[in-house]
Amino acid sequence: VTINRDAHYTPRMLKRAIIAGLPSAGVNVVDLRTMPIPVARYFTHASGAFGGVHVRLSPSDNRVVDIKFFDERGLDISSSIERKIEHTFFREDYRRVYLDEIGRIVYGNNVEKTYIDAFLNALSADALEHIARDFNLVVDYANASASGILSAILRRLHVDVVELNANLDERRLFQTVAQFEEGMQRLTKITAVVNANLGVRVDSSGEKIFLVDDMGRRLPGIQALAAVAALVLQANGGGTVAVPVTAPRAFEEIATRHGGNIIRTRATLGALMQTAADDPELLMLGDGAGNYIFPSFYPIADGLFAAAKIMELLTLNGVSLSETVRKLPLYHLQQTKVPCRWENKGKVMRILNQQYQERQIDQVDGIKIDLGGEWVLILPDPDGPFFHVIAEGSSEDQARVLTEKYAGLVAGLQ
């Protein structure tokens, strides 16, 4: 297996404990040291490992450490395998081996080169020439490990780039909402001042990116996904893009404009990556929260490749990001969260299924209720004790009214 971590000292401690324990079960370990998650995922596949583990400080709570398990393809393991691992862990029913079968621990060789070579081969050679000559980029690395990889790639591409927070700093891997917003405000100002074509902030894991257009305007997650979908469909003269059931109907309108198609997936990153792995013909997948998947490279959420791919798409289409955003169809989306005890989730879902059985659409994830030109999605969170209520209305006010109405319904059913 491959073992990877972020730069914080707490994940470092736990990673060393995992590395020390695996050989006792006869597992050979390849230590990747500190790498962005997309690099670890890709190398797990490229090295022929049977699986991978990434240990990181939670991006949402600095009191929590996440341990992410990958299969042999570098994708998230299924929920059934997760339960088996938890069951084995709590039973302390571990496999033991004899002394001569103890696994070996080695450091990964050519990890960066393996990833970067495949990365560059997946980009258009014609577009790369124009990027080197005409493209200006501002990128904020958020003091995370992505800086070492993406910076080397941008130098290979000869991109005119302004780099922010490029030094690895384990004290700044976790940021509050206020700190994140401050960083995005700084990125918007700098992008506008230097007349850059694009501003990109890479999150600490290297999986997500947040976009600023050439006018210095920050793009909300769904709007950014819609713009990238329009760019990729335009560049390919059609094709198929996958988005979650939470995305507005504007995506179907975008696809129709360019002779393409939209398919809907469950609203989890793992489901998107599995869809990408099952159908490599898909042009792009995204979740509207900053994760982008381009199966032409590898079916994983990869913010580093997404940043380069967006530069390529803008160059191939000969358009600016602000122009692409301006042509997007209007949509009105609102969402909220409703607390719900774990033991009540099943009851709420059963009642809703019975009440709205004849009005459900896109029965892919949660309960999506068709209200004519509007819809409401009631979605149980897989990791927390609450429901997401998402509504698309004919106006912002109408979407808000629908969200509040159905949030009250979910609360009342408990």
GROMACS .gro file of C-alpha atoms in nm:
model
  414
    1VAL     CA    1   0.000   0.000   0.000
    2THR     CA    2   0.101   0.364  -0.040
    3ILE     CA    3   0.091   0.593   0.265
    4ASN     CA    4   0.068   0.971   0.234
    5ARG     CA    5  -0.004   1.264   0.468
    6ASP     CA    6  -0.036   1.639   0.480
    7ALA     CA    7   0.228   1.852   0.653
    8HIS     CA    8   0.069   1.890   0.998
    9TYR     CA    9   0.241   1.726   1.296
   10THR     CA   10  -0.071   1.537   1.420
   11PRO     CA   11  -0.129   1.347   1.092
   12ARG     CA   12   0.246   1.284   1.088
   13MET     CA   13   0.223   1.107   1.424
   14LEU     CA   14  -0.073   0.892   1.318
   15LYS     CA   15   0.080   0.814   0.980
   16ARG     CA   16   0.393   0.679   1.147
   17ALA     CA   17   0.178   0.460   1.371
   18ILE     CA   18  -0.002   0.318   1.065
   19ILE     CA   19   0.329   0.260   0.885
   20ALA     CA   20   0.465   0.079   1.189
   21GLY     CA   21   0.158  -0.145   1.217
   22LEU     CA   22   0.097  -0.255   0.858
   23PRO     CA   23   0.417  -0.461   0.813
   24SER     CA   24   0.312  -0.680   1.109
   25ALA     CA   25   0.022  -0.795   0.890
   26GLY     CA   26   0.257  -0.875   0.601
   27VAL     CA   27   0.188  -0.553   0.409
   28ASN     CA   28   0.467  -0.380   0.217
   29VAL     CA   29   0.447  -0.001   0.259
   30VAL     CA   30   0.556   0.275   0.021
   31ASP     CA   31   0.593   0.602   0.213
   32LEU     CA   32   0.510   0.901  -0.010
   33ARG     CA   33   0.588   1.149   0.267
   34THR     CA   34   0.396   1.477   0.208
   35MET     CA   35   0.197   1.487  -0.117
   36PRO     CA   36  -0.132   1.639  -0.235
   37ILE     CA   37  -0.415   1.384  -0.237
   38PRO     CA   38  -0.446   1.372  -0.621
   39VAL     CA   39  -0.078   1.282  -0.653
   40ALA     CA   40  -0.116   1.009  -0.391
   41ARG     CA   41  -0.423   0.872  -0.568
   42TYR     CA   42  -0.252   0.865  -0.907
   43PHE     CA   43   0.068   0.706  -0.773
   44THR     CA   44  -0.132   0.436  -0.592
   45HIS     CA   45  -0.262   0.331  -0.934
   46ALA     CA   46   0.064   0.387  -1.125
   47SER     CA   47   0.278   0.193  -0.875
   48GLY     CA   48   0.051  -0.113  -0.883
   49ALA     CA   49  -0.025  -0.095  -0.511
   50PHE     CA   50  -0.327  -0.280  -0.371
   51GLY     CA   51  -0.448   0.035  -0.196
   52GLY     CA   52  -0.350   0.361  -0.033
   53VAL     CA   53  -0.397   0.563   0.282
   54HIS     CA   54  -0.389   0.941   0.325
   55VAL     CA   55  -0.380   1.102   0.669
   56ARG     CA   56  -0.470   1.469   0.702
   57LEU     CA   57  -0.597   1.733   0.939
   58SER     CA   58  -0.969   1.780   0.870
   59PRO     CA   59  -1.029   2.094   0.660
   60SER     CA   60  -1.348   2.161   0.858
   61ASP     CA   61  -1.235   2.091   1.216
   62ASN     CA   62  -0.877   2.118   1.341
   63ARG     CA   63  -0.958   1.881   1.629
   64VAL     CA   64  -1.019   1.596   1.384
   65VAL     CA   65  -0.780   1.390   1.171
   66ASP     CA   66  -0.919   1.225   0.855
   67ILE     CA   67  -0.785   0.888   0.741
   68LYS     CA   68  -0.881   0.831   0.377
   69PHE     CA   69  -0.854   0.483   0.225
   70PHE     CA   70  -0.806   0.428  -0.150
   71ASP     CA   71  -0.854   0.114  -0.354
   72GLU     CA   72  -0.602  -0.012  -0.612
   73ARG     CA   73  -0.719   0.257  -0.858
   74GLY     CA   74  -0.668   0.538  -0.606
   75LEU     CA   75  -1.046   0.587  -0.571
   76ASP     CA   76  -1.232   0.600  -0.241
   77ILE     CA   77  -1.321   0.258  -0.104
   78SER     CA   78  -1.689   0.164  -0.088
   79SER     CA   79  -1.899   0.214   0.223
   80SER     CA   80  -1.924  -0.165   0.267
   81ILE     CA   81  -1.544  -0.197   0.282
   82GLU     CA   82  -1.532   0.099   0.521
   83ARG     CA   83  -1.766  -0.089   0.755
   84LYS     CA   84  -1.550  -0.402   0.732
   85ILE     CA   85  -1.240  -0.201   0.827
   86GLU     CA   86  -1.422  -0.044   1.124
   87HIS     CA   87  -1.553  -0.385   1.232
   88THR     CA   88  -1.204  -0.538   1.218
   89PHE     CA   89  -1.053  -0.240   1.400
   90PHE     CA   90  -1.296  -0.241   1.691
   91ARG     CA   91  -1.283  -0.621   1.727
   92GLU     CA   92  -0.900  -0.601   1.722
   93ASP     CA   93  -0.907  -0.905   1.496
   94TYR     CA   94  -0.587  -0.832   1.304
   95ARG     CA   95  -0.395  -1.062   1.076
   96ARG     CA   96  -0.051  -1.154   1.212
   97VAL     CA   97   0.246  -1.296   1.020
   98TYR     CA   98   0.564  -1.483   1.107
   99LEU     CA   99   0.895  -1.299   1.133
  100ASP     CA  100   1.005  -1.389   0.782
  101GLU     CA  101   0.678  -1.254   0.636
  102ILE     CA  102   0.690  -0.906   0.790
  103GLY     CA  103   0.637  -0.637   0.527
  104ARG     CA  104   0.898  -0.388   0.413
  105ILE     CA  105   0.888  -0.007   0.434
  106VAL     CA  106   1.039   0.196   0.149
  107TYR     CA  107   1.011   0.552   0.021
  108GLY     CA  108   0.834   0.614  -0.309
  109ASN     CA  109   1.062   0.664  -0.610
  110ASN     CA  110   0.990   0.921  -0.883
  111VAL     CA  111   0.652   1.008  -0.736
  112GLU     CA  112   0.649   1.366  -0.871
  113LYS     CA  113   0.795   1.266  -1.210
  114THR     CA  114   0.540   0.985  -1.260
  115TYR     CA  115   0.253   1.223  -1.191
  116ILE     CA  116   0.386   1.524  -1.383
  117ASP     CA  117   0.470   1.326  -1.697
  118ALA     CA  118   0.117   1.181  -1.715
  119PHE     CA  119  -0.028   1.523  -1.634
  120LEU     CA  120   0.148   1.697  -1.923
  121ASN     CA  121   0.070   1.416  -2.168
  122ALA     CA  122  -0.302   1.467  -2.102
  123LEU     CA  123  -0.295   1.833  -2.218
  124SER     CA  124  -0.323   1.963  -2.573
  125ALA     CA  125   0.017   2.042  -2.726
  126ASP     CA  126  -0.134   2.319  -2.943
  127ALA     CA  127  -0.296   2.487  -2.643
  128LEU     CA  128   0.026   2.467  -2.441
  129GLU     CA  129   0.207   2.685  -2.696
  130HIS     CA  130  -0.057   2.959  -2.665
  131ILE     CA  131  -0.064   2.929  -2.284
  132ALA     CA  132   0.312   2.983  -2.268
  133ARG     CA  133   0.286   3.287  -2.491
  134ASP     CA  134  -0.038   3.458  -2.388
  135PHE     CA  135  -0.168   3.335  -2.053
  136ASN     CA  136  -0.132   3.516  -1.719
  137LEU     CA  137  -0.224   3.331  -1.402
  138VAL     CA  138  -0.248   3.409  -1.031
  139VAL     CA  139  -0.246   3.103  -0.805
  140ASP     CA  140  -0.280   3.082  -0.426
  141TYR     CA  141  -0.137   2.757  -0.287
  142ALA     CA  142  -0.276   2.815   0.066
  143ASN     CA  143   0.063   2.718   0.217
  144ALA     CA  144  -0.001   2.350   0.132
  145SER     CA  145   0.193   2.073  -0.042
  146ALA     CA  146   0.038   2.146  -0.383
  147SER     CA  147   0.286   2.431  -0.427
  148GLY     CA  148   0.580   2.199  -0.491
  149ILE     CA  149   0.400   2.005  -0.766
  150LEU     CA  150   0.195   2.271  -0.946
  151SER     CA  151   0.477   2.525  -0.935
  152ALA     CA  152   0.706   2.277  -1.114
  153ILE     CA  153   0.436   2.209  -1.375
  154LEU     CA  154   0.375   2.579  -1.443
  155ARG     CA  155   0.750   2.630  -1.492
  156ARG     CA  156   0.749   2.344  -1.744
  157LEU     CA  157   0.460   2.516  -1.924
  158HIS     CA  158   0.637   2.856  -1.913
  159VAL     CA  159   0.323   3.019  -1.772
  160ASP     CA  160   0.346   3.382  -1.659
  161VAL     CA  161   0.231   3.325  -1.301
  162VAL     CA  162   0.204   3.523  -0.978
  163GLU     CA  163   0.229   3.276  -0.688
  164LEU     CA  164   0.081   3.344  -0.343
  165ASN     CA  165   0.138   3.152  -0.017
  166ALA     CA  166   0.376   2.912  -0.188
  167ASN     CA  167   0.573   2.820   0.127
  168LEU     CA  168   0.462   2.502   0.304
  169ASP     CA  169   0.341   2.601   0.654
  170GLU     CA  170   0.177   2.335   0.871
  171ARG     CA  171   0.036   2.602   1.105
  172ARG     CA  172  -0.185   2.740   0.826
  173LEU     CA  173  -0.323   2.420   0.677
  174PHE     CA  174  -0.646   2.467   0.872
  175GLN     CA  175  -0.818   2.799   0.814
  176THR     CA  176  -1.136   2.943   0.960
  177VAL     CA  177  -1.413   3.065   0.731
  178ALA     CA  178  -1.301   3.423   0.796
  179GLN     CA  179  -0.940   3.342   0.702
  180PHE     CA  180  -1.054   3.166   0.384
  181GLU     CA  181  -1.272   3.463   0.285
  182GLU     CA  182  -0.983   3.702   0.352
  183GLY     CA  183  -0.760   3.493   0.126
  184MET     CA  184  -1.019   3.491  -0.153
  185GLN     CA  185  -1.061   3.870  -0.127
  186ARG     CA  186  -0.685   3.909  -0.163
  187LEU     CA  187  -0.684   3.680  -0.467
  188THR     CA  188  -0.962   3.879  -0.639
  189LYS     CA  189  -0.778   4.208  -0.589
  190ILE     CA  190  -0.443   4.079  -0.712
  191THR     CA  191  -0.598   3.905  -1.016
  192ALA     CA  192  -0.761   4.234  -1.122
  193VAL     CA  193  -0.451   4.447  -1.055
  194VAL     CA  194  -0.213   4.233  -1.263
  195ASN     CA  195  -0.469   4.185  -1.546
  196ALA     CA  196  -0.448   3.806  -1.515
  197ASN     CA  197  -0.665   3.576  -1.728
  198LEU     CA  198  -0.749   3.361  -1.428
  199GLY     CA  199  -0.711   3.344  -1.051
  200VAL     CA  200  -0.704   3.005  -0.876
  201ARG     CA  201  -0.692   2.909  -0.511
  202VAL     CA  202  -0.597   2.546  -0.444
  203ASP     CA  203  -0.725   2.398  -0.118
  204SER     CA  204  -0.493   2.227   0.130
  205SER     CA  205  -0.568   1.877  -0.006
  206GLY     CA  206  -0.500   1.971  -0.369
  207GLU     CA  207  -0.842   1.835  -0.471
  208LYS     CA  208  -1.052   2.153  -0.485
  209ILE     CA  209  -0.997   2.484  -0.662
  210PHE     CA  210  -1.180   2.815  -0.630
  211LEU     CA  211  -1.190   3.047  -0.932
  212VAL     CA  212  -1.160   3.421  -0.994
  213ASP     CA  213  -1.230   3.551  -1.346
  214ASP     CA  214  -1.028   3.803  -1.548
  215MET     CA  215  -1.238   4.089  -1.409
  216GLY     CA  216  -1.135   4.000  -1.055
  217ARG     CA  217  -1.474   3.853  -0.964
  218ARG     CA  218  -1.499   3.546  -0.747
  219LEU     CA  219  -1.715   3.272  -0.898
  220PRO     CA  220  -1.949   3.080  -0.664
  221GLY     CA  221  -1.908   2.703  -0.685
  222ILE     CA  222  -2.210   2.623  -0.904
  223GLN     CA  223  -2.142   2.918  -1.135
  224ALA     CA  224  -1.779   2.811  -1.174
  225LEU     CA  225  -1.888   2.454  -1.256
  226ALA     CA  226  -2.139   2.584  -1.511
  227ALA     CA  227  -1.871   2.798  -1.678
  228VAL     CA  228  -1.623   2.509  -1.699
  229ALA     CA  229  -1.897   2.279  -1.833
  230ALA     CA  230  -1.976   2.536  -2.104
  231LEU     CA  231  -1.606   2.564  -2.193
  232VAL     CA  232  -1.550   2.189  -2.219
  233LEU     CA  233  -1.866   2.130  -2.425
  234GLN     CA  234  -1.776   2.417  -2.658
  235ALA     CA  235  -1.419   2.294  -2.704
  236ASN     CA  236  -1.538   1.941  -2.790
  237GLY     CA  237  -1.840   2.036  -3.000
  238GLY     CA  238  -2.071   1.848  -2.764
  239GLY     CA  239  -2.020   1.541  -2.548
  240THR     CA  240  -2.138   1.443  -2.202
  241VAL     CA  241  -2.076   1.612  -1.867
  242ALA     CA  242  -2.185   1.471  -1.530
  243VAL     CA  243  -2.312   1.685  -1.242
  244PRO     CA  244  -2.488   1.591  -0.915
  245VAL     CA  245  -2.864   1.598  -0.859
  246THR     CA  246  -2.811   1.917  -0.655
  247ALA     CA  247  -2.716   2.121  -0.966
  248PRO     CA  248  -2.976   2.350  -1.132
  249ARG     CA  249  -3.151   2.278  -1.462
  250ALA     CA  250  -2.938   2.546  -1.626
  251PHE     CA  251  -2.684   2.270  -1.701
  252GLU     CA  252  -2.925   2.102  -1.942
  253GLU     CA  253  -2.970   2.437  -2.118
  254ILE     CA  254  -2.593   2.480  -2.144
  255ALA     CA  255  -2.557   2.130  -2.291
  256THR     CA  256  -2.834   2.193  -2.545
  257ARG     CA  257  -2.659   2.509  -2.667
  258HIS     CA  258  -2.345   2.308  -2.750
  259GLY     CA  259  -2.509   1.984  -2.870
  260GLY     CA  260  -2.411   1.795  -2.558
  261ASN     CA  261  -2.571   1.596  -2.277
  262ILE     CA  262  -2.588   1.611  -1.898
  263ILE     CA  263  -2.614   1.308  -1.672
  264ARG     CA  264  -2.694   1.328  -1.301
  265THR     CA  265  -2.506   1.147  -1.023
  266ARG     CA  266  -2.533   1.111  -0.648
  267ALA     CA  267  -2.416   1.415  -0.454
  268THR     CA  268  -2.092   1.271  -0.312
  269LEU     CA  269  -1.740   1.302  -0.442
  270GLY     CA  270  -1.693   0.926  -0.421
  271ALA     CA  271  -1.995   0.871  -0.648
  272LEU     CA  272  -1.859   1.121  -0.902
  273MET     CA  273  -1.520   0.949  -0.913
  274GLN     CA  274  -1.682   0.607  -0.948
  275THR     CA  275  -1.895   0.738  -1.236
  276ALA     CA  276  -1.582   0.878  -1.401
  277ALA     CA  277  -1.403   0.545  -1.365
  278ASP     CA  278  -1.700   0.354  -1.510
  279ASP     CA  279  -1.736   0.587  -1.810
  280PRO     CA  280  -1.402   0.729  -1.933
  281GLU     CA  281  -1.581   0.890  -2.231
  282LEU     CA  282  -1.724   1.160  -2.003
  283LEU     CA  283  -1.564   1.498  -2.071
  284MET     CA  284  -1.586   1.631  -1.718
  285LEU     CA  285  -1.755   1.583  -1.381
  286GLY     CA  286  -1.793   1.831  -1.097
  287ASP     CA  287  -1.983   1.881  -0.773
  288GLY     CA  288  -2.023   2.259  -0.757
  289ALA     CA  289  -1.807   2.274  -0.443
  290GLY     CA  290  -1.470   2.310  -0.618
  291ASN     CA  291  -1.406   1.948  -0.720
  292TYR     CA  292  -1.346   1.885  -1.093
  293ILE     CA  293  -1.276   1.548  -1.257
  294PHE     CA  294  -1.135   1.506  -1.609
  295PRO     CA  295  -1.135   1.133  -1.698
  296SER     CA  296  -0.907   1.200  -1.997
  297PHE     CA  297  -0.629   1.230  -1.737
  298TYR     CA  298  -0.749   1.019  -1.445
  299PRO     CA  299  -1.094   0.974  -1.280
  300ILE     CA  300  -1.015   1.161  -0.959
  301ALA     CA  301  -1.085   1.507  -0.820
  302ASP     CA  302  -0.763   1.690  -0.903
  303GLY     CA  303  -0.739   2.065  -0.849
  304LEU     CA  304  -0.389   2.082  -0.999
  305PHE     CA  305  -0.496   1.928  -1.330
  306ALA     CA  306  -0.824   2.122  -1.328
  307ALA     CA  307  -0.635   2.453  -1.308
  308ALA     CA  308  -0.423   2.361  -1.612
  309LYS     CA  309  -0.722   2.219  -1.800
  310ILE     CA  310  -0.923   2.538  -1.752
  311MET     CA  311  -0.631   2.738  -1.894
  312GLU     CA  312  -0.629   2.499  -2.190
  313LEU     CA  313  -1.004   2.532  -2.246
  314LEU     CA  314  -0.996   2.912  -2.234
  315THR     CA  315  -0.712   2.908  -2.487
  316LEU     CA  316  -0.875   2.657  -2.723
  317ASN     CA  317  -1.206   2.848  -2.722
  318GLY     CA  318  -1.037   3.189  -2.752
  319VAL     CA  319  -1.266   3.337  -2.485
  320SER     CA  320  -1.227   3.495  -2.143
  321LEU     CA  321  -1.376   3.344  -1.830
  322SER     CA  322  -1.584   3.658  -1.764
  323GLU     CA  323  -1.735   3.633  -2.114
  324THR     CA  324  -1.823   3.268  -2.056
  325VAL     CA  325  -1.989   3.353  -1.724
  326ARG     CA  326  -2.186   3.637  -1.883
  327LYS     CA  327  -2.344   3.394  -2.133
  328LEU     CA  328  -2.458   3.142  -1.872
  329PRO     CA  329  -2.835   3.096  -1.827
  330LEU     CA  330  -2.987   3.236  -1.509
  331TYR     CA  331  -3.079   3.009  -1.218
  332HIS     CA  332  -3.201   3.065  -0.862
  333LEU     CA  333  -3.078   2.812  -0.607
  334GLN     CA  334  -3.106   2.815  -0.227
  335GLN     CA  335  -3.013   2.558   0.035
  336THR     CA  336  -3.013   2.503   0.409
  337LYS     CA  337  -2.938   2.232   0.666
  338VAL     CA  338  -3.191   2.079   0.907
  339PRO     CA  339  -3.059   1.902   1.220
  340CYS     CA  340  -3.187   1.545   1.260
  341ARG     CA  341  -3.090   1.269   1.502
  342TRP     CA  342  -2.931   0.969   1.334
  343GLU     CA  343  -3.207   0.733   1.448
  344ASN     CA  344  -3.477   0.956   1.293
  345LYS     CA  345  -3.327   0.982   0.945
  346GLY     CA  346  -3.476   0.657   0.816
  347LYS     CA  347  -3.825   0.743   0.944
  348VAL     CA  348  -3.818   1.087   0.779
  349MET     CA  349  -3.707   0.937   0.447
  350ARG     CA  350  -3.979   0.669   0.456
  351ILE     CA  351  -4.256   0.924   0.520
  352LEU     CA  352  -4.128   1.157   0.248
  353ASN     CA  353  -4.108   0.868   0.000
  354GLN     CA  354  -4.469   0.780   0.070
  355GLN     CA  355  -4.594   1.140   0.048
  356TYR     CA  356  -4.412   1.233  -0.274
  357GLN     CA  357  -4.391   0.898  -0.453
  358GLU     CA  358  -4.569   1.027  -0.765
  359ARG     CA  359  -4.384   1.360  -0.787
  360GLN     CA  360  -4.023   1.242  -0.759
  361ILE     CA  361  -3.771   1.311  -1.038
  362ASP     CA  362  -3.404   1.218  -1.081
  363GLN     CA  363  -3.432   0.932  -0.832
  364VAL     CA  364  -3.056   0.914  -0.801
  365ASP     CA  365  -2.997   1.048  -0.451
  366GLY     CA  366  -3.230   1.171  -0.179
  367ILE     CA  367  -3.586   1.274  -0.260
  368LYS     CA  368  -3.621   1.525  -0.544
  369ILE     CA  369  -3.973   1.668  -0.574
  370ASP     CA  370  -4.097   1.809  -0.905
  371LEU     CA  371  -4.295   2.133  -0.863
  372GLY     CA  372  -4.346   2.213  -1.231
  373GLY     CA  373  -4.072   2.458  -1.327
  374GLU     CA  374  -3.926   2.434  -0.977
  375TRP     CA  375  -3.792   2.152  -0.761
  376VAL     CA  376  -3.685   2.067  -0.407
  377LEU     CA  377  -3.425   1.809  -0.306
  378ILE     CA  378  -3.422   1.661   0.045
  379LEU     CA  379  -3.090   1.488   0.096
  380PRO     CA  380  -2.967   1.309   0.412
  381ASP     CA  381  -2.605   1.389   0.491
  382PRO     CA  382  -2.391   1.072   0.486
  383ASP     CA  383  -2.153   1.193   0.757
  384GLY     CA  384  -2.353   1.423   0.986
  385PRO     CA  385  -2.685   1.426   1.180
  386PHE     CA  386  -2.874   1.654   0.945
  387PHE     CA  387  -3.056   1.687   0.612
  388HIS     CA  388  -2.973   1.919   0.323
  389VAL     CA  389  -3.272   2.096   0.170
  390ILE     CA  390  -3.198   2.244  -0.175
  391ALA     CA  391  -3.450   2.425  -0.393
  392GLU     CA  392  -3.450   2.583  -0.739
  393GLY     CA  393  -3.716   2.849  -0.789
  394SER     CA  394  -3.830   3.099  -1.049
  395SER     CA  395  -3.666   3.375  -0.840
  396GLU     CA  396  -3.434   3.404  -0.542
  397ASP     CA  397  -3.729   3.479  -0.314
  398GLN     CA  398  -3.927   3.181  -0.440
  399ALA     CA  399  -3.630   2.948  -0.397
  400ARG     CA  400  -3.586   3.075  -0.041
  401VAL     CA  401  -3.956   3.025   0.034
  402LEU     CA  402  -3.941   2.666  -0.095
  403THR     CA  403  -3.627   2.594   0.109
  404GLU     CA  404  -3.786   2.726   0.429
  405LYS     CA  405  -4.113   2.541   0.366
  406TYR     CA  406  -3.955   2.200   0.314
  407ALA     CA  407  -3.699   2.253   0.591
  408GLY     CA  408  -3.995   2.306   0.822
  409LEU     CA  409  -4.153   1.986   0.686
  410VAL     CA  410  -3.840   1.782   0.758
  411ALA     CA  411  -3.818   1.930   1.108
  412GLY     CA  412  -4.185   1.854   1.173
  413LEU     CA  413  -4.162   1.490   1.058
  414GLN     CA  414  -3.912   1.416   1.331
   0.00000   0.00000   0.00000
